[in-house]
Each structure stands twice: as structure tokens, then as C-alpha cells.
Amino acid sequence: MSDLDYPSDLRYTSDHEWVRVGEDGVVRIGITSFAQDALGDVVYVSLPAVGDTLAPGDSCGEVESTKSVSDVYAPLAGEVTATNAALDGSPELINSDPYGEGWMFELRLADASSVDALMDSAAYTASLS
């Protein structure tokens, strides 16, 4: 798995999502290199609606690939403030740039400190072996 990347500035979940802390208690969320690699070629993405309120573990979307359909789970509690409209026309961005242009949605956290409970890159990488 050495060819897969897990940036150290992100936090991770056991459901293979990443969280990037942004400004004003808003985080950006996507799926990891491991998840996109396991899924194969992504052909469709369903995302939560802006304004949706999510609790940790809520199913809030789907990623459909040539191999399977996987649920996307909310890693933290909060309100959806943005979704990545580029994925509507180019879902393959999840494969080509999972930590950049392939981000999925942004969430204004109910509790900013909740990010601290997620795994860092070393713990996430260790959980994969």
C-alpha cells in the first residue's frame, strides 16, 4: 500500500473518510486513497444537501463505482455548508485527486474539538494493516 497517500495534515475515520480543518469551524470531507482504490473507477456520487444536519455515523451519500456502491458516512456532527458540484459532471475526480479536487462536502461542526477524536495519518495507516 505504499503507493497510496495519507497526508499528515488531515484526520481520518475507520470508514475511510478524511477531514481537513478549515476556517471558522468548517471542515472539508472526502474519501481516502485507500477507499477510492478499493472502489475502483467512480462513476456517480450522491452527496448530502446544503443545510442538512448530520450526526456522526449518519449515512449522508453514496459513491458508485464500476465495482460497487458504498455509503458515505458523516464523520462528525454539524450542518452541511457546501458540496462539491464538480463531482456531478466529473465523479472521477475522487480517483484522480481524492484530497484535492475530489473533496465531497463541507460541514460546520457542532463541536470543533470533535476533530481531535479522529485518527491522525499514522494511526489510520496502521489501521489498514
mmCIF file with all atom_site columns, N, CA, C and O in Angstrom, residues 39-88:
data_model
loop_
_atom_site.group_PDB
_atom_site.id
_atom_site.type_symbol
_atom_site.label_atom_id
_atom_site.label_alt_id
_atom_site.label_comp_id
_atom_site.label_asym_id
_atom_site.label_entity_id
_atom_site.label_seq_id
_atom_site.pdbx_PDB_ins_code
_atom_site.Cartn_x
_atom_site.Cartn_y
_atom_site.Cartn_z
_atom_site.occupancy
_atom_site.B_iso_or_equiv
_atom_site.pdbx_formal_charge
_atom_site.auth_seq_id
_atom_site.auth_comp_id
_atom_site.auth_asym_id
_atom_site.auth_atom_id
_atom_site.pdbx_PDB_model_num
ATOM 1   N N  . LEU A 1 39 ? -12.645 0.990  -4.288  1.00 0.00 ? 39 LEU A N  1
ATOM 2   C CA . LEU A 1 39 ? -13.866 1.135  -5.085  1.00 0.00 ? 39 LEU A CA 1
ATOM 3   C C  . LEU A 1 39 ? -13.620 0.931  -6.570  1.00 0.00 ? 39 LEU A C  1
ATOM 4   O O  . LEU A 1 39 ? -14.468 0.409  -7.275  1.00 0.00 ? 39 LEU A O  1
ATOM 5   N N  . GLY A 1 40 ? -12.476 1.375  -7.052  1.00 0.00 ? 40 GLY A N  1
ATOM 6   C CA . GLY A 1 40 ? -12.235 1.358  -8.490  1.00 0.00 ? 40 GLY A CA 1
ATOM 7   C C  . GLY A 1 40 ? -12.764 2.645  -9.111  1.00 0.00 ? 40 GLY A C  1
ATOM 8   O O  . GLY A 1 40 ? -12.927 3.653  -8.422  1.00 0.00 ? 40 GLY A O  1
ATOM 9   N N  . ASP A 1 41 ? -13.046 2.613  -10.403 1.00 0.00 ? 41 ASP A N  1
ATOM 10  C CA . ASP A 1 41 ? -13.441 3.816  -11.129 1.00 0.00 ? 41 ASP A CA 1
ATOM 11  C C  . ASP A 1 41 ? -14.794 4.335  -10.657 1.00 0.00 ? 41 ASP A C  1
ATOM 12  O O  . ASP A 1 41 ? -15.821 3.678  -10.837 1.00 0.00 ? 41 ASP A O  1
ATOM 13  N N  . VAL A 1 42 ? -14.793 5.525  -10.071 1.00 0.00 ? 42 VAL A N  1
ATOM 14  C CA . VAL A 1 42 ? -16.025 6.141  -9.571  1.00 0.00 ? 42 VAL A CA 1
ATOM 15  C C  . VAL A 1 42 ? -16.806 6.718  -10.757 1.00 0.00 ? 42 VAL A C  1
ATOM 16  O O  . VAL A 1 42 ? -16.256 7.454  -11.571 1.00 0.00 ? 42 VAL A O  1
ATOM 17  N N  . VAL A 1 43 ? -18.103 6.362  -10.822 1.00 0.00 ? 43 VAL A N  1
ATOM 18  C CA . VAL A 1 43 ? -18.943 6.803  -11.933 1.00 0.00 ? 43 VAL A CA 1
ATOM 19  C C  . VAL A 1 43 ? -20.100 7.707  -11.493 1.00 0.00 ? 43 VAL A C  1
ATOM 20  O O  . VAL A 1 43 ? -20.726 8.364  -12.314 1.00 0.00 ? 43 VAL A O  1
ATOM 21  N N  . TYR A 1 44 ? -20.406 7.750  -10.193 1.00 0.00 ? 44 TYR A N  1
ATOM 22  C CA . TYR A 1 44 ? -21.509 8.578  -9.709  1.00 0.00 ? 44 TYR A CA 1
ATOM 23  C C  . TYR A 1 44 ? -21.318 8.847  -8.222  1.00 0.00 ? 44 TYR A C  1
ATOM 24  O O  . TYR A 1 44 ? -20.871 7.971  -7.476  1.00 0.00 ? 44 TYR A O  1
ATOM 25  N N  . VAL A 1 45 ? -21.682 10.064 -7.803  1.00 0.00 ? 45 VAL A N  1
ATOM 26  C CA . VAL A 1 45 ? -21.593 10.440 -6.394  1.00 0.00 ? 45 VAL A CA 1
ATOM 27  C C  . VAL A 1 45 ? -22.894 11.117 -5.981  1.00 0.00 ? 45 VAL A C  1
ATOM 28  O O  . VAL A 1 45 ? -23.381 12.007 -6.678  1.00 0.00 ? 45 VAL A O  1
ATOM 29  N N  . SER A 1 46 ? -23.449 10.677 -4.866  1.00 0.00 ? 46 SER A N  1
ATOM 30  C CA . SER A 1 46 ? -24.613 11.314 -4.252  1.00 0.00 ? 46 SER A CA 1
ATOM 31  C C  . SER A 1 46 ? -24.135 11.963 -2.963  1.00 0.00 ? 46 SER A C  1
ATOM 32  O O  . SER A 1 46 ? -23.463 11.314 -2.158  1.00 0.00 ? 46 SER A O  1
ATOM 33  N N  . LEU A 1 47 ? -24.466 13.239 -2.774  1.00 0.00 ? 47 LEU A N  1
ATOM 34  C CA . LEU A 1 47 ? -23.975 13.988 -1.622  1.00 0.00 ? 47 LEU A CA 1
ATOM 35  C C  . LEU A 1 47 ? -25.138 14.517 -0.791  1.00 0.00 ? 47 LEU A C  1
ATOM 36  O O  . LEU A 1 47 ? -26.254 14.639 -1.287  1.00 0.00 ? 47 LEU A O  1
ATOM 37  N N  . PRO A 1 48 ? -24.883 14.870 0.475   1.00 0.00 ? 48 PRO A N  1
ATOM 38  C CA . PRO A 1 48 ? -25.934 15.474 1.293   1.00 0.00 ? 48 PRO A CA 1
ATOM 39  C C  . PRO A 1 48 ? -26.291 16.855 0.733   1.00 0.00 ? 48 PRO A C  1
ATOM 40  O O  . PRO A 1 48 ? -25.533 17.433 -0.044  1.00 0.00 ? 48 PRO A O  1
ATOM 41  N N  . ALA A 1 49 ? -27.437 17.373 1.130   1.00 0.00 ? 49 ALA A N  1
ATOM 42  C CA . ALA A 1 49 ? -27.860 18.709 0.689   1.00 0.00 ? 49 ALA A CA 1
ATOM 43  C C  . ALA A 1 49 ? -27.311 19.777 1.633   1.00 0.00 ? 49 ALA A C  1
ATOM 44  O O  . ALA A 1 49 ? -27.191 19.540 2.839   1.00 0.00 ? 49 ALA A O  1
ATOM 45  N N  . VAL A 1 50 ? -26.994 20.929 1.083   1.00 0.00 ? 50 VAL A N  1
ATOM 46  C CA . VAL A 1 50 ? -26.593 22.064 1.912   1.00 0.00 ? 50 VAL A CA 1
ATOM 47  C C  . VAL A 1 50 ? -27.740 22.359 2.881   1.00 0.00 ? 50 VAL A C  1
ATOM 48  O O  . VAL A 1 50 ? -28.905 22.378 2.479   1.00 0.00 ? 50 VAL A O  1
ATOM 49  N N  . GLY A 1 51 ? -27.408 22.519 4.149   1.00 0.00 ? 51 GLY A N  1
ATOM 50  C CA . GLY A 1 51 ? -28.412 22.762 5.175   1.00 0.00 ? 51 GLY A CA 1
ATOM 51  C C  . GLY A 1 51 ? -28.767 21.520 5.963   1.00 0.00 ? 51 GLY A C  1
ATOM 52  O O  . GLY A 1 51 ? -29.365 21.620 7.040   1.00 0.00 ? 51 GLY A O  1
ATOM 53  N N  . ASP A 1 52 ? -28.415 20.331 5.451   1.00 0.00 ? 52 ASP A N  1
ATOM 54  C CA . ASP A 1 52 ? -28.665 19.090 6.198   1.00 0.00 ? 52 ASP A CA 1
ATOM 55  C C  . ASP A 1 52 ? -27.879 19.120 7.507   1.00 0.00 ? 52 ASP A C  1
ATOM 56  O O  . ASP A 1 52 ? -26.723 19.548 7.530   1.00 0.00 ? 52 ASP A O  1
ATOM 57  N N  . THR A 1 53 ? -28.503 18.641 8.564   1.00 0.00 ? 53 THR A N  1
ATOM 58  C CA . THR A 1 53 ? -27.817 18.483 9.843   1.00 0.00 ? 53 THR A CA 1
ATOM 59  C C  . THR A 1 53 ? -27.484 17.014 10.016  1.00 0.00 ? 53 THR A C  1
ATOM 60  O O  . THR A 1 53 ? -28.369 16.159 9.892   1.00 0.00 ? 53 THR A O  1
ATOM 61  N N  . LEU A 1 54 ? -26.219 16.722 10.274  1.00 0.00 ? 54 LEU A N  1
ATOM 62  C CA . LEU A 1 54 ? -25.738 15.343 10.347  1.00 0.00 ? 54 LEU A CA 1
ATOM 63  C C  . LEU A 1 54 ? -25.213 15.029 11.741  1.00 0.00 ? 54 LEU A C  1
ATOM 64  O O  . LEU A 1 54 ? -24.674 15.893 12.420  1.00 0.00 ? 54 LEU A O  1
ATOM 65  N N  . ALA A 1 55 ? -25.363 13.763 12.111  1.00 0.00 ? 55 ALA A N  1
ATOM 66  C CA . ALA A 1 55 ? -24.776 13.241 13.339  1.00 0.00 ? 55 ALA A CA 1
ATOM 67  C C  . ALA A 1 55 ? -23.677 12.261 12.944  1.00 0.00 ? 55 ALA A C  1
ATOM 68  O O  . ALA A 1 55 ? -23.727 11.678 11.853  1.00 0.00 ? 55 ALA A O  1
ATOM 69  N N  . PRO A 1 56 ? -22.683 12.052 13.807  1.00 0.00 ? 56 PRO A N  1
ATOM 70  C CA . PRO A 1 56 ? -21.620 11.104 13.473  1.00 0.00 ? 56 PRO A CA 1
ATOM 71  C C  . PRO A 1 56 ? -22.199 9.733  13.134  1.00 0.00 ? 56 PRO A C  1
ATOM 72  O O  . PRO A 1 56 ? -23.064 9.219  13.839  1.00 0.00 ? 56 PRO A O  1
ATOM 73  N N  . GLY A 1 57 ? -21.744 9.190  11.997  1.00 0.00 ? 57 GLY A N  1
ATOM 74  C CA . GLY A 1 57 ? -22.203 7.869  11.578  1.00 0.00 ? 57 GLY A CA 1
ATOM 75  C C  . GLY A 1 57 ? -23.418 7.891  10.678  1.00 0.00 ? 57 GLY A C  1
ATOM 76  O O  . GLY A 1 57 ? -23.792 6.860  10.121  1.00 0.00 ? 57 GLY A O  1
ATOM 77  N N  . ASP A 1 58 ? -24.056 9.057  10.499  1.00 0.00 ? 58 ASP A N  1
ATOM 78  C CA . ASP A 1 58 ? -25.195 9.140  9.580   1.00 0.00 ? 58 ASP A CA 1
ATOM 79  C C  . ASP A 1 58 ? -24.746 8.831  8.161   1.00 0.00 ? 58 ASP A C  1
ATOM 80  O O  . ASP A 1 58 ? -23.724 9.352  7.704   1.00 0.00 ? 58 ASP A O  1
ATOM 81  N N  . SER A 1 59 ? -25.523 8.010  7.465   1.00 0.00 ? 59 SER A N  1
ATOM 82  C CA . SER A 1 59 ? -25.293 7.813  6.038   1.00 0.00 ? 59 SER A CA 1
ATOM 83  C C  . SER A 1 59 ? -25.766 9.089  5.345   1.00 0.00 ? 59 SER A C  1
ATOM 84  O O  . SER A 1 59 ? -26.902 9.518  5.526   1.00 0.00 ? 59 SER A O  1
ATOM 85  N N  . CYS A 1 60 ? -24.869 9.720  4.593   1.00 0.00 ? 60 CYS A N  1
ATOM 86  C CA . CYS A 1 60 ? -25.223 11.022 4.014   1.00 0.00 ? 60 CYS A CA 1
ATOM 87  C C  . CYS A 1 60 ? -24.930 11.110 2.523   1.00 0.00 ? 60 CYS A C  1
ATOM 88  O O  . CYS A 1 60 ? -24.992 12.173 1.931   1.00 0.00 ? 60 CYS A O  1
ATOM 89  N N  . GLY A 1 61 ? -24.610 9.984  1.910   1.00 0.00 ? 61 GLY A N  1
ATOM 90  C CA . GLY A 1 61 ? -24.355 9.976  0.478   1.00 0.00 ? 61 GLY A CA 1
ATOM 91  C C  . GLY A 1 61 ? -23.897 8.611  0.029   1.00 0.00 ? 61 GLY A C  1
ATOM 92  O O  . GLY A 1 61 ? -23.813 7.669  0.833   1.00 0.00 ? 61 GLY A O  1
ATOM 93  N N  . GLU A 1 62 ? -23.625 8.519  -1.267  1.00 0.00 ? 62 GLU A N  1
ATOM 94  C CA . GLU A 1 62 ? -23.142 7.259  -1.847  1.00 0.00 ? 62 GLU A CA 1
ATOM 95  C C  . GLU A 1 62 ? -22.081 7.553  -2.892  1.00 0.00 ? 62 GLU A C  1
ATOM 96  O O  . GLU A 1 62 ? -22.112 8.596  -3.539  1.00 0.00 ? 62 GLU A O  1
ATOM 97  N N  . VAL A 1 63 ? -21.187 6.598  -3.032  1.00 0.00 ? 63 VAL A N  1
ATOM 98  C CA . VAL A 1 63 ? -20.209 6.624  -4.113  1.00 0.00 ? 63 VAL A CA 1
ATOM 99  C C  . VAL A 1 63 ? -20.418 5.337  -4.900  1.00 0.00 ? 63 VAL A C  1
ATOM 100 O O  . VAL A 1 63 ? -20.335 4.246  -4.341  1.00 0.00 ? 63 VAL A O  1
ATOM 101 N N  . GLU A 1 64 ? -20.716 5.497  -6.185  1.00 0.00 ? 64 GLU A N  1
ATOM 102 C CA . GLU A 1 64 ? -20.954 4.343  -7.052  1.00 0.00 ? 64 GLU A CA 1
ATOM 103 C C  . GLU A 1 64 ? -19.761 4.194  -7.983  1.00 0.00 ? 64 GLU A C  1
ATOM 104 O O  . GLU A 1 64 ? -19.307 5.163  -8.586  1.00 0.00 ? 64 GLU A O  1
ATOM 105 N N  . SER A 1 65 ? -19.257 2.973  -8.059  1.00 0.00 ? 65 SER A N  1
ATOM 106 C CA . SER A 1 65 ? -18.121 2.705  -8.941  1.00 0.00 ? 65 SER A CA 1
ATOM 107 C C  . SER A 1 65 ? -18.494 1.572  -9.878  1.00 0.00 ? 65 SER A C  1
ATOM 108 O O  . SER A 1 65 ? -19.595 1.023  -9.805  1.00 0.00 ? 65 SER A O  1
ATOM 109 N N  . THR A 1 66 ? -17.549 1.215  -10.731 1.00 0.00 ? 66 THR A N  1
ATOM 110 C CA . THR A 1 66 ? -17.785 0.101  -11.639 1.00 0.00 ? 66 THR A CA 1
ATOM 111 C C  . THR A 1 66 ? -17.849 -1.217 -10.881 1.00 0.00 ? 66 THR A C  1
ATOM 112 O O  . THR A 1 66 ? -18.357 -2.204 -11.401 1.00 0.00 ? 66 THR A O  1
ATOM 113 N N  . LYS A 1 67 ? -17.377 -1.240 -9.613  1.00 0.00 ? 67 LYS A N  1
ATOM 114 C CA . LYS A 1 67 ? -17.369 -2.460 -8.803  1.00 0.00 ? 67 LYS A CA 1
ATOM 115 C C  . LYS A 1 67 ? -18.538 -2.545 -7.829  1.00 0.00 ? 67 LYS A C  1
ATOM 116 O O  . LYS A 1 67 ? -19.045 -3.621 -7.568  1.00 0.00 ? 67 LYS A O  1
ATOM 117 N N  . SER A 1 68 ? -18.921 -1.407 -7.219  1.00 0.00 ? 68 SER A N  1
ATOM 118 C CA . SER A 1 68 ? -19.908 -1.467 -6.130  1.00 0.00 ? 68 SER A CA 1
ATOM 119 C C  . SER A 1 68 ? -20.461 -0.090 -5.810  1.00 0.00 ? 68 SER A C  1
ATOM 120 O O  . SER A 1 68 ? -20.067 0.913  -6.392  1.00 0.00 ? 68 SER A O  1
ATOM 121 N N  . VAL A 1 69 ? -21.376 -0.070 -4.850  1.00 0.00 ? 69 VAL A N  1
ATOM 122 C CA . VAL A 1 69 ? -21.900 1.179  -4.295  1.00 0.00 ? 69 VAL A CA 1
ATOM 123 C C  . VAL A 1 69 ? -21.551 1.185  -2.812  1.00 0.00 ? 69 VAL A C  1
ATOM 124 O O  . VAL A 1 69 ? -21.780 0.205  -2.116  1.00 0.00 ? 69 VAL A O  1
ATOM 125 N N  . SER A 1 70 ? -20.984 2.291  -2.331  1.00 0.00 ? 70 SER A N  1
ATOM 126 C CA . SER A 1 70 ? -20.623 2.415  -0.917  1.00 0.00 ? 70 SER A CA 1
ATOM 127 C C  . SER A 1 70 ? -21.271 3.653  -0.332  1.00 0.00 ? 70 SER A C  1
ATOM 128 O O  . SER A 1 70 ? -21.340 4.694  -0.979  1.00 0.00 ? 70 SER A O  1
ATOM 129 N N  . ASP A 1 71 ? -21.728 3.530  0.908   1.00 0.00 ? 71 ASP A N  1
ATOM 130 C CA . ASP A 1 71 ? -22.272 4.678  1.617   1.00 0.00 ? 71 ASP A CA 1
ATOM 131 C C  . ASP A 1 71 ? -21.151 5.599  2.062   1.00 0.00 ? 71 ASP A C  1
ATOM 132 O O  . ASP A 1 71 ? -20.035 5.154  2.328   1.00 0.00 ? 71 ASP A O  1
ATOM 133 N N  . VAL A 1 72 ? -21.473 6.871  2.147   1.00 0.00 ? 72 VAL A N  1
ATOM 134 C CA . VAL A 1 72 ? -20.591 7.869  2.744   1.00 0.00 ? 72 VAL A CA 1
ATOM 135 C C  . VAL A 1 72 ? -21.226 8.221  4.086   1.00 0.00 ? 72 VAL A C  1
ATOM 136 O O  . VAL A 1 72 ? -22.430 8.456  4.174   1.00 0.00 ? 72 VAL A O  1
ATOM 137 N N  . TYR A 1 73 ? -20.412 8.223  5.133   1.00 0.00 ? 73 TYR A N  1
ATOM 138 C CA . TYR A 1 73 ? -20.903 8.482  6.483   1.00 0.00 ? 73 TYR A CA 1
ATOM 139 C C  . TYR A 1 73 ? -20.370 9.806  7.003   1.00 0.00 ? 73 TYR A C  1
ATOM 140 O O  . TYR A 1 73 ? -19.219 10.167 6.732   1.00 0.00 ? 73 TYR A O  1
ATOM 141 N N  . ALA A 1 74 ? -21.199 10.504 7.764   1.00 0.00 ? 74 ALA A N  1
ATOM 142 C CA . ALA A 1 74 ? -20.759 11.745 8.402   1.00 0.00 ? 74 ALA A CA 1
ATOM 143 C C  . ALA A 1 74 ? -19.747 11.393 9.486   1.00 0.00 ? 74 ALA A C  1
ATOM 144 O O  . ALA A 1 74 ? -20.065 10.624 10.386  1.00 0.00 ? 74 ALA A O  1
ATOM 145 N N  . PRO A 1 75 ? -18.547 11.942 9.411   1.00 0.00 ? 75 PRO A N  1
ATOM 146 C CA . PRO A 1 75 ? -17.547 11.632 10.431  1.00 0.00 ? 75 PRO A CA 1
ATOM 147 C C  . PRO A 1 75 ? -17.775 12.397 11.737  1.00 0.00 ? 75 PRO A C  1
ATOM 148 O O  . PRO A 1 75 ? -17.304 11.975 12.788  1.00 0.00 ? 75 PRO A O  1
ATOM 149 N N  . LEU A 1 76 ? -18.486 13.515 11.649  1.00 0.00 ? 76 LEU A N  1
ATOM 150 C CA . LEU A 1 76 ? -18.687 14.402 12.791  1.00 0.00 ? 76 LEU A CA 1
ATOM 151 C C  . LEU A 1 76 ? -20.072 15.022 12.713  1.00 0.00 ? 76 LEU A C  1
ATOM 152 O O  . LEU A 1 76 ? -20.720 14.978 11.673  1.00 0.00 ? 76 LEU A O  1
ATOM 153 N N  . ALA A 1 77 ? -20.517 15.629 13.798  1.00 0.00 ? 77 ALA A N  1
ATOM 154 C CA . ALA A 1 77 ? -21.819 16.297 13.834  1.00 0.00 ? 77 ALA A CA 1
ATOM 155 C C  . ALA A 1 77 ? -21.693 17.722 13.325  1.00 0.00 ? 77 ALA A C  1
ATOM 156 O O  . ALA A 1 77 ? -20.718 18.415 13.622  1.00 0.00 ? 77 ALA A O  1
ATOM 157 N N  . GLY A 1 78 ? -22.705 18.146 12.563  1.00 0.00 ? 78 GLY A N  1
ATOM 158 C CA . GLY A 1 78 ? -22.718 19.519 12.103  1.00 0.00 ? 78 GLY A CA 1
ATOM 159 C C  . GLY A 1 78 ? -23.702 19.728 10.982  1.00 0.00 ? 78 GLY A C  1
ATOM 160 O O  . GLY A 1 78 ? -24.499 18.848 10.651  1.00 0.00 ? 78 GLY A O  1
ATOM 161 N N  . GLU A 1 79 ? -23.617 20.918 10.371  1.00 0.00 ? 79 GLU A N  1
ATOM 162 C CA . GLU A 1 79 ? -24.508 21.294 9.279   1.00 0.00 ? 79 GLU A CA 1
ATOM 163 C C  . GLU A 1 79 ? -23.714 21.381 7.980   1.00 0.00 ? 79 GLU A C  1
ATOM 164 O O  . GLU A 1 79 ? -22.630 21.988 7.943   1.00 0.00 ? 79 GLU A O  1
ATOM 165 N N  . VAL A 1 80 ? -24.246 20.788 6.918   1.00 0.00 ? 80 VAL A N  1
ATOM 166 C CA . VAL A 1 80 ? -23.603 20.826 5.603   1.00 0.00 ? 80 VAL A CA 1
ATOM 167 C C  . VAL A 1 80 ? -23.666 22.258 5.077   1.00 0.00 ? 80 VAL A C  1
ATOM 168 O O  . VAL A 1 80 ? -24.748 22.856 4.994   1.00 0.00 ? 80 VAL A O  1
ATOM 169 N N  . THR A 1 81 ? -22.493 22.831 4.754   1.00 0.00 ? 81 THR A N  1
ATOM 170 C CA . THR A 1 81 ? -22.429 24.209 4.260   1.00 0.00 ? 81 THR A CA 1
ATOM 171 C C  . THR A 1 81 ? -22.098 24.290 2.780   1.00 0.00 ? 81 THR A C  1
ATOM 172 O O  . THR A 1 81 ? -22.309 25.325 2.154   1.00 0.00 ? 81 THR A O  1
ATOM 173 N N  . ALA A 1 82 ? -21.558 23.209 2.203   1.00 0.00 ? 82 ALA A N  1
ATOM 174 C CA . ALA A 1 82 ? -21.198 23.210 0.780   1.00 0.00 ? 82 ALA A CA 1
ATOM 175 C C  . ALA A 1 82 ? -21.039 21.769 0.304   1.00 0.00 ? 82 ALA A C  1
ATOM 176 O O  . ALA A 1 82 ? -20.725 20.880 1.103   1.00 0.00 ? 82 ALA A O  1
ATOM 177 N N  . THR A 1 83 ? -21.279 21.586 -0.989  1.00 0.00 ? 83 THR A N  1
ATOM 178 C CA . THR A 1 83 ? -20.981 20.302 -1.624  1.00 0.00 ? 83 THR A CA 1
ATOM 179 C C  . THR A 1 83 ? -20.152 20.592 -2.868  1.00 0.00 ? 83 THR A C  1
ATOM 180 O O  . THR A 1 83 ? -20.159 21.713 -3.389  1.00 0.00 ? 83 THR A O  1
ATOM 181 N N  . ASN A 1 84 ? -19.436 19.602 -3.336  1.00 0.00 ? 84 ASN A N  1
ATOM 182 C CA . ASN A 1 84 ? -18.556 19.771 -4.482  1.00 0.00 ? 84 ASN A CA 1
ATOM 183 C C  . ASN A 1 84 ? -19.347 19.500 -5.771  1.00 0.00 ? 84 ASN A C  1
ATOM 184 O O  . ASN A 1 84 ? -19.480 18.365 -6.202  1.00 0.00 ? 84 ASN A O  1
ATOM 185 N N  . ALA A 1 85 ? -19.842 20.575 -6.374  1.00 0.00 ? 85 ALA A N  1
ATOM 186 C CA . ALA A 1 85 ? -20.655 20.461 -7.590  1.00 0.00 ? 85 ALA A CA 1
ATOM 187 C C  . ALA A 1 85 ? -19.862 19.863 -8.753  1.00 0.00 ? 85 ALA A C  1
ATOM 188 O O  . ALA A 1 85 ? -20.446 19.266 -9.664  1.00 0.00 ? 85 ALA A O  1
ATOM 189 N N  . ALA A 1 86 ? -18.543 19.976 -8.732  1.00 0.00 ? 86 ALA A N  1
ATOM 190 C CA . ALA A 1 86 ? -17.723 19.426 -9.821  1.00 0.00 ? 86 ALA A CA 1
ATOM 191 C C  . ALA A 1 86 ? -17.882 17.913 -9.938  1.00 0.00 ? 86 ALA A C  1
ATOM 192 O O  . ALA A 1 86 ? -17.702 17.352 -11.024 1.00 0.00 ? 86 ALA A O  1
ATOM 193 N N  . LEU A 1 87 ? -18.248 17.250 -8.827  1.00 0.00 ? 87 LEU A N  1
ATOM 194 C CA . LEU A 1 87 ? -18.398 15.795 -8.864  1.00 0.00 ? 87 LEU A CA 1
ATOM 195 C C  . LEU A 1 87 ? -19.607 15.351 -9.678  1.00 0.00 ? 87 LEU A C  1
ATOM 196 O O  . LEU A 1 87 ? -19.664 14.209 -10.131 1.00 0.00 ? 87 LEU A O  1
ATOM 197 N N  . ASP A 1 88 ? -20.596 16.254 -9.878  1.00 0.00 ? 88 ASP A N  1
ATOM 198 C CA . ASP A 1 88 ? -21.759 15.910 -10.698 1.00 0.00 ? 88 ASP A CA 1
ATOM 199 C C  . ASP A 1 88 ? -21.341 15.522 -12.108 1.00 0.00 ? 88 ASP A C  1
ATOM 200 O O  . ASP A 1 88 ? -21.806 14.536 -12.654 1.00 0.00 ? 88 ASP A O  1
#
